[in-house]
Amino acid sequence: MNQDYEPRAVERAAQDFWHSARAFEVTEDPSREKYYCLSMFPYPSGKLHMGHVRNYTIGDVMSRYQRMLGKNVLQPMGFDAFGLPAENAAIANNTAPAKWTYANIEYMKQQLDALGFGYDWTREVQTCRPDYYRWEQLLFTRLMKKGLVYRKNAVVNWDPIDQTVLANEQVVEGRGWRSGAVVERREIPQWFLKITAYAQELLDGLDQLPGWPDSVKTMQRNWIGRSEGLEFQFAIEGHDPLIVYTTRPDTIMGVTYAAVAAEHPLALAAAANNPELAAFLKDAGRSGVAEAEMETMEKRGMPLGIDAIHPITGAKVPVWAANFVLMGYGSGAVMAVPGHDERDFAFALKYGLPIQQVVAIEGETYDLTRWQDWYADKLHPQMRIVNSGALDGLNYKQAFDALVQRFEKDGTGKRRVNFRLRDWGVSRQRYWGCPIPVIYCAKCDAQPVPEDQLPVVLPEDVEFTGVKSPIKADPNWRKTTCPNCGGPAERETDTFDTFFESSWYSARFTSPGAQELVDERANYWLPVDQYIGGIEHAILHLLYFRFFHKLMRDEGFVKGDEPATNLLTQGMVVKETYFTEKDGKKTWINPADVLIEHDAKGHPLSAKLATDGSPVQIGGVEKMSKSKNNGIDPQVLIDRYGADTVRLFAMFASPPDASLEWNDSGVEGAARFMRRLWRGVHTHVAQGPATALDIGVLTPAQKTMRAALHDTLAKIGDDYGRRKQYNTAIAAVMELMNTVAKFEDGSPQGRAVLQEIWESIVLVLNPIVPHATHALWQALTGRSDALDARFPVADDTARVKDVIALVVQVNGKLRGHIEVARIATQDEIIAIALADENVRKFIGDAAPKKKIVVPGKLVNIVV
RNA sequence: GCCUGAGUGGCGGAAUCGGUAGACGCAGGGGACUCAAAAUCCCCCGAGGCAACCCCUCGUGAAGGUUCGAGUCCUUUCUCAGGCACCA
């Protein structure tokens, strides 16, 4: 072997070896335990960024580790190739989205290979290819026939200048990002998937996922938001009744007004001869559709001049239009109980509407001018209904049940389970996506495209200017015939939400080339044993992913209820952002192009452009993204240090699930470690072959050295297996190597111990730095099978120590260190502790009240 | 605004089930080797006190609490990050 560590040559040799051995191509083998390790596939944005490197290194480490446990490991990779950035790039660079996307994929594949990730590329999917998306079109048409798909109006962000629909991301401070126009809400017809039909199952299924983080399950539970409440009506003279849903029927006697959305038919009717109201409704429609915006904007309203009839008292309650009530979510109308709902309270104070207290808690004083949290506390043990006639004195549950009974009896209302989860709107008015396989016929209405006519192919060789989708602009593409009556008809020109593609790629990976959605191979590989991806996908993607699995199950394509057994949510790689501002438009500057000045304490003072020294503003620390241009290009580091060093550092920098503020400076330490490792093995190997280990004849120093090795192996086994935390495993190896450096023993058995140590170190590092360890394993053993070697396991008999170090506390404070025999009794341990000089000083004349011995750890004397 | 997390030296982080706070590494300081540099090796490195190894006091965003003992559990609070349904 070479004396110096030369990553470039070492990495090429290892990659060539794997490539010619087709080392990562796998097939179904029922005789072996399978392990399907899946990292979320990337959007082909151009280059890999640090978040990708970290994510994919974690997946590769896990895959290689599982392989070293003897499992049949599948680790596929592909590209989530449809999406908005391709359209933006097309406008900016005047290239077709397809061309841009394919070029990016080629470059990123080469980067992934350079990092040594063990993917089975024979299974690659590119979601923008018809041979991929035809199967999701097929699934959609099946769901359509099954009644799980419907069309309704839904609101979008409308840019009145560019005459286009904007993504939420494209709305910046209420304005279109390119035109600067104030964004409006606009209703257009869109296709929806009935995810709410699966809401209960998606909720219950979370309990079957012990391998998913609690935080993700909690977020999904809250997102699904199951509630039980009462649905009832307010009669309105001369109009349809207002249907409302409430989880607080117990407060019904506190209703002092009702509120409807600006788009509600009642509001529109009232505005017909009320120009002031019409103006308000128009203005209320001026806002984006994002929930965060709805929740934080100023709550405004205006009375319709129409009264609703309170269903119990018969009293008239005014109906208001309010900008925070959205049409299309529920019935577009809400009852308002300002006495016990914080938002209603604030609204009532603002507009001078009456506030009626109907809940009291003993010892608390109700104050009409100031909101207090107890007003809304329905589960307080002292909570009682007041000012509500027959309901007075009841608690929340009693009043709830009494009200439900009252409404169900006369049929004017009913108990209802409601979900916060809304049906999934899958229509996008964009070009670069999978065409929705629907045909519109004037006679027969919307028809699914027949299966033998799939796929509906998206043309790729197009001019894309950004104003209008090429398939919307092209009248010929649209033209078709109705599959039902054969008459002239038109195709849907909207495309799917790109979450569609990423909802089922995991299944497709199991069945490359299948002439159906998946084939029987899916039953061998599914479910995914380990799914790895960013925490930012905790709700949307992971919910759709679970939903799709159930849809595919119910269509008979896959078995089992959940798509992935274990989930690791990788923390975000974040980085400071930098920008310059001109005419209110921000230009984001890459951190690599910015020089930062720090004060004496290391806090950043100012930033300037590296090229010309012009000042740059410092923005927040955010996840690395294309839009904020704060991604660090890992290629620079790979070129300088090699893939193994980058992989090692990515794993060493922080635990996988923690977010990481990226900083290059530690990479030097990882490079140093690689050189030490290489030199250590080289020095050992250069002395010739070691003799066989004979544990019966070891000296105490050799035994201690071996104990250190096997303690380390025990720790590392736990880190890899149970904890899935690699930074501490690497630290343990570093610590062991520091100990080895001090172990100078050229005797035959000393060298035998060293042989065992170096083999172990090389194998435990193999999943993390596979190229270097491939070469080192060859040097140590003459074999090329590091990939399939068994992961080292600790020998517990080597770890037994005769003397154990304990600490002694007095009243919980550390006062001394003692050593006791392994076999010492509690009384003997306490006696030794009490004999310690410093301990005696702190006990003084006092008699110990309590003596606590924690085996293997400490003694605490309480006086 | 709501939901979910996270706050520990100059920096990344460790402390796994309530039991030695700061492992391991980076940066920094000192030294060895060298004509010199790089590389490498050794030592120091939370704050304060002490002549001093020892040892003592303080210290895990902040304020309280539970406990023999709290970075870890509870309450309140601040800050930051992720998500909020058309970024992926």
PDB file of C-alpha atoms (C1' of nucleotides) in Angstrom, chain A residues 80 83-84 156 167-169 190 215 219 222-223 291 296 420 422 428-430 572 621 623 653 655 672 675 679 715 718 722-723 727 734-735 738 809 813 815 838 842 852 860, chain B residues 1-5 10-17 19-21 23-27 39-43 55-58 67-69 80-88:
ATOM      1  CA  ASP A  80     -38.307  14.233  -8.479  1.00  0.00           C
ATOM      2  CA  GLY A  83     -41.560  21.331 -10.569  1.00  0.00           C
ATOM      3  CA  LEU A  84     -41.527  25.060 -10.585  1.00  0.00           C
ATOM      4  CA  VAL A 156     -55.685  30.428  -5.746  1.00  0.00           C
ATOM      5  CA  ALA A 167     -47.505  29.591  -5.772  1.00  0.00           C
ATOM      6  CA  ASN A 168     -47.512  30.744  -2.151  1.00  0.00           C
ATOM      7  CA  GLU A 169     -43.756  31.028  -2.390  1.00  0.00           C
ATOM      8  CA  GLN A 190     -59.807  22.214  -9.616  1.00  0.00           C
ATOM      9  CA  SER A 215     -42.790  14.848  16.812  1.00  0.00           C
ATOM     10  CA  MET A 219     -47.679  17.123  13.880  1.00  0.00           C
ATOM     11  CA  ASN A 222     -52.715  17.956  14.827  1.00  0.00           C
ATOM     12  CA  TRP A 223     -52.828  18.492  11.093  1.00  0.00           C
ATOM     13  CA  GLU A 291     -53.028  30.041   6.348  1.00  0.00           C
ATOM     14  CA  THR A 296     -51.789  37.046  11.119  1.00  0.00           C
ATOM     15  CA  ARG A 420     -59.176  19.995  10.007  1.00  0.00           C
ATOM     16  CA  ARG A 422     -58.949  19.284   3.800  1.00  0.00           C
ATOM     17  CA  ARG A 428     -51.826  23.066 -10.982  1.00  0.00           C
ATOM     18  CA  GLN A 429     -52.080  25.568 -13.802  1.00  0.00           C
ATOM     19  CA  ARG A 430     -48.469  24.852 -14.748  1.00  0.00           C
ATOM     20  CA  MET A 572     -32.064  20.954   8.191  1.00  0.00           C
ATOM     21  CA  VAL A 621     -30.326  31.762   9.155  1.00  0.00           C
ATOM     22  CA  LYS A 623     -32.538  26.143   5.349  1.00  0.00           C
ATOM     23  CA  ALA A 653     -20.649  17.523  12.583  1.00  0.00           C
ATOM     24  CA  PRO A 655     -26.416  14.003  15.100  1.00  0.00           C
ATOM     25  CA  ARG A 672      -6.457  15.036   9.522  1.00  0.00           C
ATOM     26  CA  ARG A 675      -4.456  10.758   7.265  1.00  0.00           C
ATOM     27  CA  ARG A 679      -0.743   6.157   8.474  1.00  0.00           C
ATOM     28  CA  LYS A 715     -20.633   1.722  22.143  1.00  0.00           C
ATOM     29  CA  ASP A 718     -25.309   0.712  20.014  1.00  0.00           C
ATOM     30  CA  ARG A 722     -30.236   1.438  18.206  1.00  0.00           C
ATOM     31  CA  ARG A 723     -29.373   5.116  18.303  1.00  0.00           C
ATOM     32  CA  ASN A 727     -21.136  11.589  15.414  1.00  0.00           C
ATOM     33  CA  MET A 734     -11.088   8.867  17.488  1.00  0.00           C
ATOM     34  CA  GLU A 735     -10.750   8.260  21.204  1.00  0.00           C
ATOM     35  CA  ASN A 738      -5.717   8.272  20.612  1.00  0.00           C
ATOM     36  CA  GLN A 809     -20.679  12.990  46.329  1.00  0.00           C
ATOM     37  CA  LYS A 813     -21.815  17.558  45.103  1.00  0.00           C
ATOM     38  CA  ARG A 815     -16.132  15.552  46.508  1.00  0.00           C
ATOM     39  CA  ASN A 838     -11.808  15.305  50.970  1.00  0.00           C
ATOM     40  CA  PHE A 842     -17.199  17.818  53.902  1.00  0.00           C
ATOM     41  CA  ILE A 852     -26.810   6.067  48.098  1.00  0.00           C
ATOM     42  CA  ASN A 860     -23.729   9.916  47.486  1.00  0.00           C
TER      43      ASN A 860
ATOM     44  C1'   G B   1     -51.275  33.683  14.898  1.00  0.00           C
ATOM     45  C1'   C B   2     -51.260  28.117  15.293  1.00  0.00           C
ATOM     46  C1'   C B   3     -48.550  23.183  15.415  1.00  0.00           C
ATOM     47  C1'   U B   4     -43.559  20.757  16.166  1.00  0.00           C
ATOM     48  C1'   G B   5     -38.624  21.099  17.689  1.00  0.00           C
ATOM     49  C1'   G B  10     -14.691  31.397  20.968  1.00  0.00           C
ATOM     50  C1'   C B  11     -17.162  27.371  17.340  1.00  0.00           C
ATOM     51  C1'   G B  12     -19.537  22.165  15.904  1.00  0.00           C
ATOM     52  C1'   G B  13     -21.055  19.169  19.526  1.00  0.00           C
ATOM     53  C1'   A B  14     -20.880  14.970  24.113  1.00  0.00           C
ATOM     54  C1'   A B  15     -23.304  13.678  28.602  1.00  0.00           C
ATOM     55  C1'   U B  16     -28.074   7.214  25.888  1.00  0.00           C
ATOM     56  C1'   C B  17     -32.869   5.408  31.939  1.00  0.00           C
ATOM     57  C1'   G B  19     -26.130  10.272  38.752  1.00  0.00           C
ATOM     58  C1'   U B  20     -18.568  13.003  37.424  1.00  0.00           C
ATOM     59  C1'   A B  21     -21.175  18.976  32.662  1.00  0.00           C
ATOM     60  C1'   A B  23     -16.133  13.484  25.562  1.00  0.00           C
ATOM     61  C1'   C B  24     -14.474  13.994  20.413  1.00  0.00           C
ATOM     62  C1'   G B  25     -13.182  17.677  16.982  1.00  0.00           C
ATOM     63  C1'   C B  26     -12.340  22.934  15.155  1.00  0.00           C
ATOM     64  C1'   A B  27     -10.198  27.557  16.293  1.00  0.00           C
ATOM     65  C1'   A B  39       3.031  18.037   7.505  1.00  0.00           C
ATOM     66  C1'   U B  40       3.554  15.534  12.141  1.00  0.00           C
ATOM     67  C1'   C B  41       4.063  14.959  17.528  1.00  0.00           C
ATOM     68  C1'   C B  42       3.555  16.765  22.859  1.00  0.00           C
ATOM     69  C1'   C B  43       1.244  20.189  26.473  1.00  0.00           C
ATOM     70  C1'   C B  55      -8.884  22.295  46.309  1.00  0.00           C
ATOM     71  C1'   C B  56     -13.091  25.923  46.548  1.00  0.00           C
ATOM     72  C1'   U B  57     -17.135  29.060  44.274  1.00  0.00           C
ATOM     73  C1'   C B  58     -20.103  29.932  39.960  1.00  0.00           C
ATOM     74  C1'   U B  67     -35.414  15.506  44.127  1.00  0.00           C
ATOM     75  C1'   C B  68     -30.205  12.949  48.205  1.00  0.00           C
ATOM     76  C1'   G B  69     -28.848  14.622  43.249  1.00  0.00           C
ATOM     77  C1'   C B  80     -34.123  30.723  17.114  1.00  0.00           C
ATOM     78  C1'   A B  81     -35.471  26.990  13.430  1.00  0.00           C
ATOM     79  C1'   G B  82     -39.120  23.845  10.576  1.00  0.00           C
ATOM     80  C1'   G B  83     -44.276  23.499   8.875  1.00  0.00           C
ATOM     81  C1'   C B  84     -48.993  26.032   7.910  1.00  0.00           C
ATOM     82  C1'   A B  85     -52.077  22.864   2.376  1.00  0.00           C
ATOM     83  C1'   C B  86     -49.328  26.031  -5.070  1.00  0.00           C
ATOM     84  C1'   C B  87     -41.116  25.718  -2.985  1.00  0.00           C
ATOM     85  C1'   A B  88     -39.769  20.707  -2.775  1.00  0.00           C
TER      86        A B  88
END
